PDB file of N, CA and C in Angstrom:
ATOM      1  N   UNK A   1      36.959 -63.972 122.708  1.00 73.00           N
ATOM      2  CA  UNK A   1      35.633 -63.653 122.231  1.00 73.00           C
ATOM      3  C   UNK A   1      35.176 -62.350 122.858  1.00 73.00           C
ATOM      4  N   UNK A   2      34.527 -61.409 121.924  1.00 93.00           N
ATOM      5  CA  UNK A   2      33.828 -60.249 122.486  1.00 93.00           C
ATOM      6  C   UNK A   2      33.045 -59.816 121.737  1.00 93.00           C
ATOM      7  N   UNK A   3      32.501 -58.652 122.206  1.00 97.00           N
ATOM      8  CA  UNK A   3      31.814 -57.879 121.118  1.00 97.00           C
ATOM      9  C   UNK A   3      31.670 -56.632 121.758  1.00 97.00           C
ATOM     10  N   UNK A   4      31.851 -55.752 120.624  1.00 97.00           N
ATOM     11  CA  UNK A   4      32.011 -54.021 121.003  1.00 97.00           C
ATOM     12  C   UNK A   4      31.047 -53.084 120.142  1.00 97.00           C
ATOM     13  N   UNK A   5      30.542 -52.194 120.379  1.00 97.00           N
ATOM     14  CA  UNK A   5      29.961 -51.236 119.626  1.00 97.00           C
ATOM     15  C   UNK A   5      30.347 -50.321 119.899  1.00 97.00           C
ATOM     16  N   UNK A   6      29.862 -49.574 118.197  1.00 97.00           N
ATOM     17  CA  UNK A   6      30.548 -48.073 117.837  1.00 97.00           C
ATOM     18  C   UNK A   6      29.011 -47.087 117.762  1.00 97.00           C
ATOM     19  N   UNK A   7      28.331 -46.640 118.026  1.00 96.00           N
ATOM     20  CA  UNK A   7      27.423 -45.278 117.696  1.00 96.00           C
ATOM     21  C   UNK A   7      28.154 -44.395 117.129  1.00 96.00           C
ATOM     22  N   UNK A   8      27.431 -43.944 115.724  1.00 95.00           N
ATOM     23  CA  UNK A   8      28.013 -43.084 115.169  1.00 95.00           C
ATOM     24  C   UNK A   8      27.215 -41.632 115.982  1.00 95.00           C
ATOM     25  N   UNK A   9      28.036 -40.102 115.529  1.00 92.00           N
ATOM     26  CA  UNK A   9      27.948 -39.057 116.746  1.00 92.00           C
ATOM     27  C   UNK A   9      25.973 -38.597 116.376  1.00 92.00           C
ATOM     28  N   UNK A  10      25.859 -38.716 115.037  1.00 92.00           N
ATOM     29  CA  UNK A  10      24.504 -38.532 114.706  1.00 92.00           C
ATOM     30  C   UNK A  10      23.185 -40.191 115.230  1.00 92.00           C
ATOM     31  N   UNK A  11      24.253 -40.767 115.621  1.00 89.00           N
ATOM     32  CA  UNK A  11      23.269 -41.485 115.958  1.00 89.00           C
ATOM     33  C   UNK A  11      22.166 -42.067 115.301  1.00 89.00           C
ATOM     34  N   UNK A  12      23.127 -42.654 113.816  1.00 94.00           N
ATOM     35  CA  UNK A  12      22.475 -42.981 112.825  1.00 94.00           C
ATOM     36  C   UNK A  12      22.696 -44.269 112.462  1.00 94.00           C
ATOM     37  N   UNK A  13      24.088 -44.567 113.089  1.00 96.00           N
ATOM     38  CA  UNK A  13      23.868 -45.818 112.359  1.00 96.00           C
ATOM     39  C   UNK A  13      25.133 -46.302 113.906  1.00 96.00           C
ATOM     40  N   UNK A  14      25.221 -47.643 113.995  1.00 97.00           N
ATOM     41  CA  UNK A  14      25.454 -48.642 115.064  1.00 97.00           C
ATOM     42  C   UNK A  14      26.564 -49.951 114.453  1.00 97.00           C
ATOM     43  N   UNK A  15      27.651 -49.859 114.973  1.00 98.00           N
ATOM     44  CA  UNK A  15      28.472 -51.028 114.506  1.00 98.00           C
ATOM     45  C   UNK A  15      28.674 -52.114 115.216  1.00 98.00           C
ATOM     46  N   UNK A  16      28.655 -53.044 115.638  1.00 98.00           N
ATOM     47  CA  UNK A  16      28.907 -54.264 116.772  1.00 98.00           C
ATOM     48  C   UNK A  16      29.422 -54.862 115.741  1.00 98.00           C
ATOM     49  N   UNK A  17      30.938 -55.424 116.378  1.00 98.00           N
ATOM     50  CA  UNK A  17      31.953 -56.682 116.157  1.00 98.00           C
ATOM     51  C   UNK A  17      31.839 -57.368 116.785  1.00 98.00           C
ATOM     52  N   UNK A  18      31.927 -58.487 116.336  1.00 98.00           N
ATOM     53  CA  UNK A  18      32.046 -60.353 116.820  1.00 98.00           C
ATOM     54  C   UNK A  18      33.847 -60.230 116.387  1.00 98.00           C
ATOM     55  N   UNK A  19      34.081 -60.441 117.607  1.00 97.00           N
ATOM     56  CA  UNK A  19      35.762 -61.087 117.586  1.00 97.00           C
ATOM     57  C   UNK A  19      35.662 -62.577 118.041  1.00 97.00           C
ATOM     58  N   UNK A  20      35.705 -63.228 117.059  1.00 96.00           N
ATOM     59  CA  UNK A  20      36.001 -64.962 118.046  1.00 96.00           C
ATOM     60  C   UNK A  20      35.034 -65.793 117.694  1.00 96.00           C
ATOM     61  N   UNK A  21      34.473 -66.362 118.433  1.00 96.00           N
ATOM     62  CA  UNK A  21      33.494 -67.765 118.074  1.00 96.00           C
ATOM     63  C   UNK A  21      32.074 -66.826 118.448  1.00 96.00           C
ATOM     64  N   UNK A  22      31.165 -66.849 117.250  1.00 97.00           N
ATOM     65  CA  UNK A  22      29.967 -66.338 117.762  1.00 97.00           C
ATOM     66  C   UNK A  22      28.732 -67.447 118.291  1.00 97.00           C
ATOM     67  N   UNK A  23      28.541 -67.652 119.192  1.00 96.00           N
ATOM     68  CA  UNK A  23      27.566 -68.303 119.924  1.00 96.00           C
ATOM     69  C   UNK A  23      27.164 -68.252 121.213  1.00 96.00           C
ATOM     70  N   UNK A  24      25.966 -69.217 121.848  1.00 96.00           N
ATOM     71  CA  UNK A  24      25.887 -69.010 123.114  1.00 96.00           C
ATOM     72  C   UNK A  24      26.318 -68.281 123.747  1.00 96.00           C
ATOM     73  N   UNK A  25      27.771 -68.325 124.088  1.00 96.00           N
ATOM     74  CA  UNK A  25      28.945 -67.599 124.868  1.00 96.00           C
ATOM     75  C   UNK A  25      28.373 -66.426 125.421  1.00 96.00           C
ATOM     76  N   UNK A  26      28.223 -65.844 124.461  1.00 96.00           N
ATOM     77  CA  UNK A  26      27.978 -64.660 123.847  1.00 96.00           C
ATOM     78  C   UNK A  26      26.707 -63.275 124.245  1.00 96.00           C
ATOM     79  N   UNK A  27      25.333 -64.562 124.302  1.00 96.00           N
ATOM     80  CA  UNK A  27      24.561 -64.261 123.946  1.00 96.00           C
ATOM     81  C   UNK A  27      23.924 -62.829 125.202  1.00 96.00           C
ATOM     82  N   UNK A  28      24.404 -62.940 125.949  1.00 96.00           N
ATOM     83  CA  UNK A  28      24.704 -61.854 127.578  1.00 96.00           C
ATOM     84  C   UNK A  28      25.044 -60.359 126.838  1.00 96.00           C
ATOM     85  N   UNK A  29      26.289 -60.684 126.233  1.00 97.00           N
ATOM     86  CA  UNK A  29      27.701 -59.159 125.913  1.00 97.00           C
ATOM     87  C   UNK A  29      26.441 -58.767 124.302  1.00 97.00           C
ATOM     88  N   UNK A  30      26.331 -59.718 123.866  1.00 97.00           N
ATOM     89  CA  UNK A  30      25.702 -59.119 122.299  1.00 97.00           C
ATOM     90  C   UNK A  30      23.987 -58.241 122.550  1.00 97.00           C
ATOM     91  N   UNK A  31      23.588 -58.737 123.442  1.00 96.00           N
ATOM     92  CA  UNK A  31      22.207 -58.172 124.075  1.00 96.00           C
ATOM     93  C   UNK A  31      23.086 -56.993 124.542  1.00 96.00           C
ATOM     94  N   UNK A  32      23.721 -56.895 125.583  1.00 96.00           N
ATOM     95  CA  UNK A  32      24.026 -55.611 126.135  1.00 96.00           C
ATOM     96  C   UNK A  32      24.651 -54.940 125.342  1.00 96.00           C
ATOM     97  N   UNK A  33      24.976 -54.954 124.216  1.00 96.00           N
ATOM     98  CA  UNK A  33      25.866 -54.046 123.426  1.00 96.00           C
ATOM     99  C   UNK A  33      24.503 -53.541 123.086  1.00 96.00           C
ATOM    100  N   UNK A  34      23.803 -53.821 122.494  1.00 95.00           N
ATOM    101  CA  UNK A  34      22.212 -52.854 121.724  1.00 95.00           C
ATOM    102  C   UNK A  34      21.349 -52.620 122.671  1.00 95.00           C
ATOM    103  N   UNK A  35      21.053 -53.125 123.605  1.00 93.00           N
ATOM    104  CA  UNK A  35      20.058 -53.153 124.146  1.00 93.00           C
ATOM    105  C   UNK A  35      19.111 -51.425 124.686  1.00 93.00           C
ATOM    106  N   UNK A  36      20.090 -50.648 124.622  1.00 92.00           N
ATOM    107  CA  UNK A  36      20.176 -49.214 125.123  1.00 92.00           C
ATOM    108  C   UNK A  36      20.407 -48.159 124.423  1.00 92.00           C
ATOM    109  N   UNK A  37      20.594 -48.873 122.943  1.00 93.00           N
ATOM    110  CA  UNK A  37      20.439 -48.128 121.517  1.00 93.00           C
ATOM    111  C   UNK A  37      19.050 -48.107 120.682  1.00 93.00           C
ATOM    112  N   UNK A  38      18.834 -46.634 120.518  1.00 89.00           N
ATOM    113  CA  UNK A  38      17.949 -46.584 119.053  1.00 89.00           C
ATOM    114  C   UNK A  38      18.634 -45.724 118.354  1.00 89.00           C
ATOM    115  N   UNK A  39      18.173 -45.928 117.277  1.00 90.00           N
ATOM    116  CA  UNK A  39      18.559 -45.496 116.205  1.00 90.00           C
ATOM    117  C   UNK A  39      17.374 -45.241 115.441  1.00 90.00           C
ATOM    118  N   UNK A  40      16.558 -44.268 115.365  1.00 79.00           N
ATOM    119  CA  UNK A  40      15.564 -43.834 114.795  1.00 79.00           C
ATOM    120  C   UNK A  40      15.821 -43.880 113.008  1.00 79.00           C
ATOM    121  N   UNK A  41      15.118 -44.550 112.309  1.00 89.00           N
ATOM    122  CA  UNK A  41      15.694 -44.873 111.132  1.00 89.00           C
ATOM    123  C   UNK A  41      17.003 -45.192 110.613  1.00 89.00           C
ATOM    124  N   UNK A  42      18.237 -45.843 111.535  1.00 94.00           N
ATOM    125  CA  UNK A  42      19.332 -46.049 111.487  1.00 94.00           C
ATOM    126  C   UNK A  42      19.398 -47.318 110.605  1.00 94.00           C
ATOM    127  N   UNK A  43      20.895 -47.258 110.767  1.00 96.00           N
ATOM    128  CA  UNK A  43      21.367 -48.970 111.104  1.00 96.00           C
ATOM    129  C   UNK A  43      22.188 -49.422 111.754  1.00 96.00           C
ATOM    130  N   UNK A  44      22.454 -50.801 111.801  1.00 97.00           N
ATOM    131  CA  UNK A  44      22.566 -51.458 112.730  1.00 97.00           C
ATOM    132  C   UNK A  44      23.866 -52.237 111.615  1.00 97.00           C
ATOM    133  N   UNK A  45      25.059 -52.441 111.566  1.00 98.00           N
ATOM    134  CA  UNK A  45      25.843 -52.907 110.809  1.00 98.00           C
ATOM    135  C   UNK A  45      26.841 -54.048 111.806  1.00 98.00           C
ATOM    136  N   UNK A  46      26.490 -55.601 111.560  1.00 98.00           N
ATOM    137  CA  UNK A  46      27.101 -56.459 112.782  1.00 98.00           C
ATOM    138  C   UNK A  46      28.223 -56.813 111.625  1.00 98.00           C
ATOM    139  N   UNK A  47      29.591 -56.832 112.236  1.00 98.00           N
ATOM    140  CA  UNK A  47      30.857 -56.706 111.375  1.00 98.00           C
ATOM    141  C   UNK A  47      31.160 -58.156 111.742  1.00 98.00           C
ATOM    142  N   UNK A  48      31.382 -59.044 110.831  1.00 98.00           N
ATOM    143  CA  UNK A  48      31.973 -60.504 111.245  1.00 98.00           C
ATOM    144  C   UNK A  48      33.185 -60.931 110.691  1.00 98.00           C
ATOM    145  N   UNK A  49      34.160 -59.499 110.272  1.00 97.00           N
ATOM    146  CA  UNK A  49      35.315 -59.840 110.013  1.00 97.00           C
ATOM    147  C   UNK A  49      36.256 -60.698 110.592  1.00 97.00           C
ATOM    148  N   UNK A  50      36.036 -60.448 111.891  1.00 97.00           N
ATOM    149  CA  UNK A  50      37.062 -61.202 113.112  1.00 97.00           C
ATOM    150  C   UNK A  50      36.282 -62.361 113.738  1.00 97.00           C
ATOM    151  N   UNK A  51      34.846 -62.812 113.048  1.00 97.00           N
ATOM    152  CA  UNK A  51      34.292 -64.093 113.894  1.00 97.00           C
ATOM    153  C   UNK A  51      34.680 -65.244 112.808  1.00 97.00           C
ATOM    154  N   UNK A  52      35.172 -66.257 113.663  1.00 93.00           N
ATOM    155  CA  UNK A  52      35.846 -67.066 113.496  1.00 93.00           C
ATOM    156  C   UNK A  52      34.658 -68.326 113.446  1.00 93.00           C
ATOM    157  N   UNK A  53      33.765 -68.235 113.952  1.00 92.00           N
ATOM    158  CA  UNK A  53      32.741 -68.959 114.078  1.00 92.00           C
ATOM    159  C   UNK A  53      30.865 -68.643 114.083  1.00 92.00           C
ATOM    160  N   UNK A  54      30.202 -69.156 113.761  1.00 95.00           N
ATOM    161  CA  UNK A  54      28.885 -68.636 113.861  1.00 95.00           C
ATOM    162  C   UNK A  54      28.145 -70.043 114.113  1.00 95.00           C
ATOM    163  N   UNK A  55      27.117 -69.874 114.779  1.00 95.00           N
ATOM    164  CA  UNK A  55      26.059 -71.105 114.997  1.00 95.00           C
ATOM    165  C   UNK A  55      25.199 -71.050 114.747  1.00 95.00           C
ATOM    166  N   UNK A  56      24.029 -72.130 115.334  1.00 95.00           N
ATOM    167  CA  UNK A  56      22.648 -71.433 115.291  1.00 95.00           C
ATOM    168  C   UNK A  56      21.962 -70.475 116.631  1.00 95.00           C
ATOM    169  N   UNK A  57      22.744 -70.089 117.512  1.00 97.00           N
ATOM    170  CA  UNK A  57      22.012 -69.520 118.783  1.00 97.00           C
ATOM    171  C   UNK A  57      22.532 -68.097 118.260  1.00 97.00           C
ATOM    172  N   UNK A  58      23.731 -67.881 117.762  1.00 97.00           N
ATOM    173  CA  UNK A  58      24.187 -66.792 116.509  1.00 97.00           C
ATOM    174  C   UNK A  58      23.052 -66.282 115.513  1.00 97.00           C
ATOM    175  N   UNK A  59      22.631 -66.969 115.139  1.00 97.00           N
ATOM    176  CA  UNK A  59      21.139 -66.589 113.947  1.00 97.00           C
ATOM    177  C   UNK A  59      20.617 -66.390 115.102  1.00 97.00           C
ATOM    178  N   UNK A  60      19.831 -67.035 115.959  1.00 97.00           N
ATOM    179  CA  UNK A  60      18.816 -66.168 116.862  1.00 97.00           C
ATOM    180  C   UNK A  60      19.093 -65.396 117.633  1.00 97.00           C
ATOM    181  N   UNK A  61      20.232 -65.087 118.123  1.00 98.00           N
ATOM    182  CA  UNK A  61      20.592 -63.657 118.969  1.00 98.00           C
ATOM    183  C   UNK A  61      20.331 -62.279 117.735  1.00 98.00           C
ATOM    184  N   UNK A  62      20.405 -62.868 116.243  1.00 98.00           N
ATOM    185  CA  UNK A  62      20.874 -61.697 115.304  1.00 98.00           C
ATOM    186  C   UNK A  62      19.083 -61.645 114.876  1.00 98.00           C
ATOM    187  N   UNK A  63      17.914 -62.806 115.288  1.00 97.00           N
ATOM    188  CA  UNK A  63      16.605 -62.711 115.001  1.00 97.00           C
ATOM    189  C   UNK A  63      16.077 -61.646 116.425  1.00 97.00           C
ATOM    190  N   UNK A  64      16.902 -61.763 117.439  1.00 96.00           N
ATOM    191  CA  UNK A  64      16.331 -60.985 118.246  1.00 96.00           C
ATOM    192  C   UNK A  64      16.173 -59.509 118.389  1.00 96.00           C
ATOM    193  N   UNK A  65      17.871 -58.952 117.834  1.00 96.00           N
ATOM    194  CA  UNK A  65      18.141 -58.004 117.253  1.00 96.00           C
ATOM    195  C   UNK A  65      17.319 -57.614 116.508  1.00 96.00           C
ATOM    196  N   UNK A  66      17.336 -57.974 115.198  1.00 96.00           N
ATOM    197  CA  UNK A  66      16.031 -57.985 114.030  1.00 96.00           C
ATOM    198  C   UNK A  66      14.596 -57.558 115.085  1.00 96.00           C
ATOM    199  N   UNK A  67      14.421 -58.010 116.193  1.00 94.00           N
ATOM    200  CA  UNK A  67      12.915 -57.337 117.148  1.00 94.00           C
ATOM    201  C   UNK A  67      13.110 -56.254 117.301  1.00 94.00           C
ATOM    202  N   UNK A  68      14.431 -56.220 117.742  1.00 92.00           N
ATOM    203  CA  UNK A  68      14.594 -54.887 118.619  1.00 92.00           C
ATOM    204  C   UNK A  68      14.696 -53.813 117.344  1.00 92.00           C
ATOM    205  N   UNK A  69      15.184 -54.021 116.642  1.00 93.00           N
ATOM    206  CA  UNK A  69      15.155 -52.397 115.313  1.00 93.00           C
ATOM    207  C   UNK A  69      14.362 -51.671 114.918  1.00 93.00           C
ATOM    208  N   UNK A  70      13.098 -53.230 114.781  1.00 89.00           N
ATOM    209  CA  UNK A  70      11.794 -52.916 114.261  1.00 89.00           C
ATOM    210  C   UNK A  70      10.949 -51.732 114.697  1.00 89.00           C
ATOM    211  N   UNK A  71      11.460 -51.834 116.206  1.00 86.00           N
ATOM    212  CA  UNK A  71      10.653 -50.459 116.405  1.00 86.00           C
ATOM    213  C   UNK A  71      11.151 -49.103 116.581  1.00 86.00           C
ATOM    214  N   UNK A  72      12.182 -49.464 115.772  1.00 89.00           N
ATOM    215  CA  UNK A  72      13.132 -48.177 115.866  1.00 89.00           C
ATOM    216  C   UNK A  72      13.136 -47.679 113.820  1.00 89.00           C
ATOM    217  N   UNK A  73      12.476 -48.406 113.568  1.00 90.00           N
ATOM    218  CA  UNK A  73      12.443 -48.319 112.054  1.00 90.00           C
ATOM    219  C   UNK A  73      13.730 -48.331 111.433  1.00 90.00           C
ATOM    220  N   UNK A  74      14.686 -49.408 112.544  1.00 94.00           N
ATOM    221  CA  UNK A  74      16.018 -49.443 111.549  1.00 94.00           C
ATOM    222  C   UNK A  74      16.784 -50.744 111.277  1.00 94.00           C
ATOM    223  N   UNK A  75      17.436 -50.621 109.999  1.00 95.00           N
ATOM    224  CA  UNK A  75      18.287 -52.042 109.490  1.00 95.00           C
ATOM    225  C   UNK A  75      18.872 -52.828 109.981  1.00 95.00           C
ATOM    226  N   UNK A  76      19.337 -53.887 109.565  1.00 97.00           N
ATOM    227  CA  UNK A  76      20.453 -54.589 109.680  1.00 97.00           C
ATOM    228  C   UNK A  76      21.188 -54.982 108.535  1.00 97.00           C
ATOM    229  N   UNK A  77      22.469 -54.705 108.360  1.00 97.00           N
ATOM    230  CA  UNK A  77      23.112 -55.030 107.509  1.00 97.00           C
ATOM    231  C   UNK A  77      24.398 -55.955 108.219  1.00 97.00           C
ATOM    232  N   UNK A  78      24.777 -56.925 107.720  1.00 98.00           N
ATOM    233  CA  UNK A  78      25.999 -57.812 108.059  1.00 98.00           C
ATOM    234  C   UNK A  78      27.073 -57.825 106.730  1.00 98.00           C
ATOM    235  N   UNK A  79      28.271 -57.520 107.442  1.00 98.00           N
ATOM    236  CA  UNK A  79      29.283 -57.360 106.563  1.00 98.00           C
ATOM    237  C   UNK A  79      30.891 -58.107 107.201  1.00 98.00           C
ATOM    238  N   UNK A  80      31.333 -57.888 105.739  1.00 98.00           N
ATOM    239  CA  UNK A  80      32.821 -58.885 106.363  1.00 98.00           C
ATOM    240  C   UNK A  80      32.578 -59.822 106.490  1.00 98.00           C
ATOM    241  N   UNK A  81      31.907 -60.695 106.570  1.00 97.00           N
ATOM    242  CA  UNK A  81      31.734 -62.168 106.866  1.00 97.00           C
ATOM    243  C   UNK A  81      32.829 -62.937 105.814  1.00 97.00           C
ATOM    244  N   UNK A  82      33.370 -64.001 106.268  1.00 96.00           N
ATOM    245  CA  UNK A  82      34.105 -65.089 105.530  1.00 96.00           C
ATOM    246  C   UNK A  82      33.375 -66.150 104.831  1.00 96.00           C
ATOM    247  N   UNK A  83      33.983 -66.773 103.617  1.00 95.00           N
ATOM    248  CA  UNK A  83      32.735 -67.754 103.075  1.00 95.00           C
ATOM    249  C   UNK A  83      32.097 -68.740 103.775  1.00 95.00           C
ATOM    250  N   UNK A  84      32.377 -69.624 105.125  1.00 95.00           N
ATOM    251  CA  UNK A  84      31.729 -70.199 105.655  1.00 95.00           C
ATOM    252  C   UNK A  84      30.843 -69.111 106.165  1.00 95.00           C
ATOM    253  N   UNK A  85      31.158 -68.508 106.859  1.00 96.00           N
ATOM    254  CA  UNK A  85      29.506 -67.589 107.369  1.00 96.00           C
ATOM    255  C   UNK A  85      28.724 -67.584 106.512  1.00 96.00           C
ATOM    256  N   UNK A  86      29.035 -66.892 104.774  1.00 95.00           N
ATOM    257  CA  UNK A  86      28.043 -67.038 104.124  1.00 95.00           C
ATOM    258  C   UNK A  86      27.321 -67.940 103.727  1.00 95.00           C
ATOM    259  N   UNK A  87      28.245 -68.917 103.899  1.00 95.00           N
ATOM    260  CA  UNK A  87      26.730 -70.369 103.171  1.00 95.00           C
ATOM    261  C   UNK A  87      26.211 -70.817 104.436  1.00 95.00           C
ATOM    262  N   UNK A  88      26.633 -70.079 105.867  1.00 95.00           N
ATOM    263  CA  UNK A  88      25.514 -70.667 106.641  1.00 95.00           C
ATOM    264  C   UNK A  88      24.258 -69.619 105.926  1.00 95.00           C
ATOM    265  N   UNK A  89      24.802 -68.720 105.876  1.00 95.00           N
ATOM    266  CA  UNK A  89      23.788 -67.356 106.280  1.00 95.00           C
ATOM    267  C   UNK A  89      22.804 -67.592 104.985  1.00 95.00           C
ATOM    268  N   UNK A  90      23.150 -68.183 104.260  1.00 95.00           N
ATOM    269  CA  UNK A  90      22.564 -68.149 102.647  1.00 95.00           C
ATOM    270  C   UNK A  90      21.854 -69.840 102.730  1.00 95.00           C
ATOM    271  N   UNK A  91      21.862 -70.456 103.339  1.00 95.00           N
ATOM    272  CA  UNK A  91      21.072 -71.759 104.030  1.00 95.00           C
ATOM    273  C   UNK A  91      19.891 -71.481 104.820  1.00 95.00           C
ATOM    274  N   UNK A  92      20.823 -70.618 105.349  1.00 95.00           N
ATOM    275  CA  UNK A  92      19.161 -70.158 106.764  1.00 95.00           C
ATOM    276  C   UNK A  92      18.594 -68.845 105.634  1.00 95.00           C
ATOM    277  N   UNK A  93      18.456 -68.768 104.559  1.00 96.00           N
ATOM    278  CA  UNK A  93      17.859 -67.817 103.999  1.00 96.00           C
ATOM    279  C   UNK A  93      17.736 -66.690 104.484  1.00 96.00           C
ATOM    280  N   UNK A  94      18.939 -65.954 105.370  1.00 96.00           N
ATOM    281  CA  UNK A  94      19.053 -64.839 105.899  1.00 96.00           C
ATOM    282  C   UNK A  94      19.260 -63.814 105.108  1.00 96.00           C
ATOM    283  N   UNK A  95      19.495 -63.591 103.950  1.00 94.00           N
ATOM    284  CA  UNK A  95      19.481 -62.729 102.877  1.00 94.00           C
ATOM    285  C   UNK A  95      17.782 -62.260 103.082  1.00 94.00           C
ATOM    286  N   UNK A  96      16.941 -62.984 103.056  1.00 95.00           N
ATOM    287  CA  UNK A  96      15.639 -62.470 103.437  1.00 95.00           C
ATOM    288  C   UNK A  96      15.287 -61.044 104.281  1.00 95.00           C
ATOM    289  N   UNK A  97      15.832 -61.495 105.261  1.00 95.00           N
ATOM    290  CA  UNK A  97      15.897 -60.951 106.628  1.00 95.00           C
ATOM    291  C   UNK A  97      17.003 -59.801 106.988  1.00 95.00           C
ATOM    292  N   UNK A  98      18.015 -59.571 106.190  1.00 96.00           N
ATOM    293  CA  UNK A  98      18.965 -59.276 106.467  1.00 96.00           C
ATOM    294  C   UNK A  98      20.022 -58.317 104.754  1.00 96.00           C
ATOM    295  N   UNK A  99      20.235 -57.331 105.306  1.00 96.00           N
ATOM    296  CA  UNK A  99      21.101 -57.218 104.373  1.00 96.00           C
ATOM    297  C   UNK A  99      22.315 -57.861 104.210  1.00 96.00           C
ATOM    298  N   UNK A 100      23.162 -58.140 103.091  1.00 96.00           N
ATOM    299  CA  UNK A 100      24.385 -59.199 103.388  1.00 96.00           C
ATOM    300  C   UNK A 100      25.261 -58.666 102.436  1.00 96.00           C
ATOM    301  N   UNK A 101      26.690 -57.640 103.008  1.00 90.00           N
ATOM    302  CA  UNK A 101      27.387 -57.512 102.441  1.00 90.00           C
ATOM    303  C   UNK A 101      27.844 -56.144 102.681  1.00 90.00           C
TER     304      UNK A 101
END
């Protein structure tokens, strides 16, 4: 399990991967990956190609995120996800909240 981020050189847009089981575990490395990023009208793109798992402490680490952008006036988009991610993500009505895809 990890998670890594990419800043692009303009500093426009932000990639973090979930490799592994996304939850709890987690919730330490996924704060410190953003925590020290803005992105002034950016985005924020969380890649869940390689997560193997998602929970619910997963939705609220990604609602906390969602705080932190807000005042940076920038997105979130989630991509790569596998079909179980999506019918969590489409249960918790995260399409709302979230770009998906």
């Amino acid at each position: 399990m990890s998670v890594t981020i990419d800043v692009s050189n303009d500093n426009k847009t932000a990639t973090i991967k979930i490799n592994g089981r996304f939850d709890f575990s987690l919730h330490s490395e996924f704060r410190k990956a953003y925590k020290d990023v803005k992105l002034d009208n950016g985005e924020y793109s969380i890649d869940l190609e390689n997560t193997e798992y998602l929970d619910s402490s997963a939705l609220g680490m990604l609602l906390l995120l969602k705080e932190h952008t807000e005042s940076q006036s920038a997105t979130i988009r989630l991509i790569n996800f596998n079909d179980e991610i999506k019918e969590i993500l489409s249960i918790e009505s995260f399409y709302k909240l979230f770009t998906l895809g």
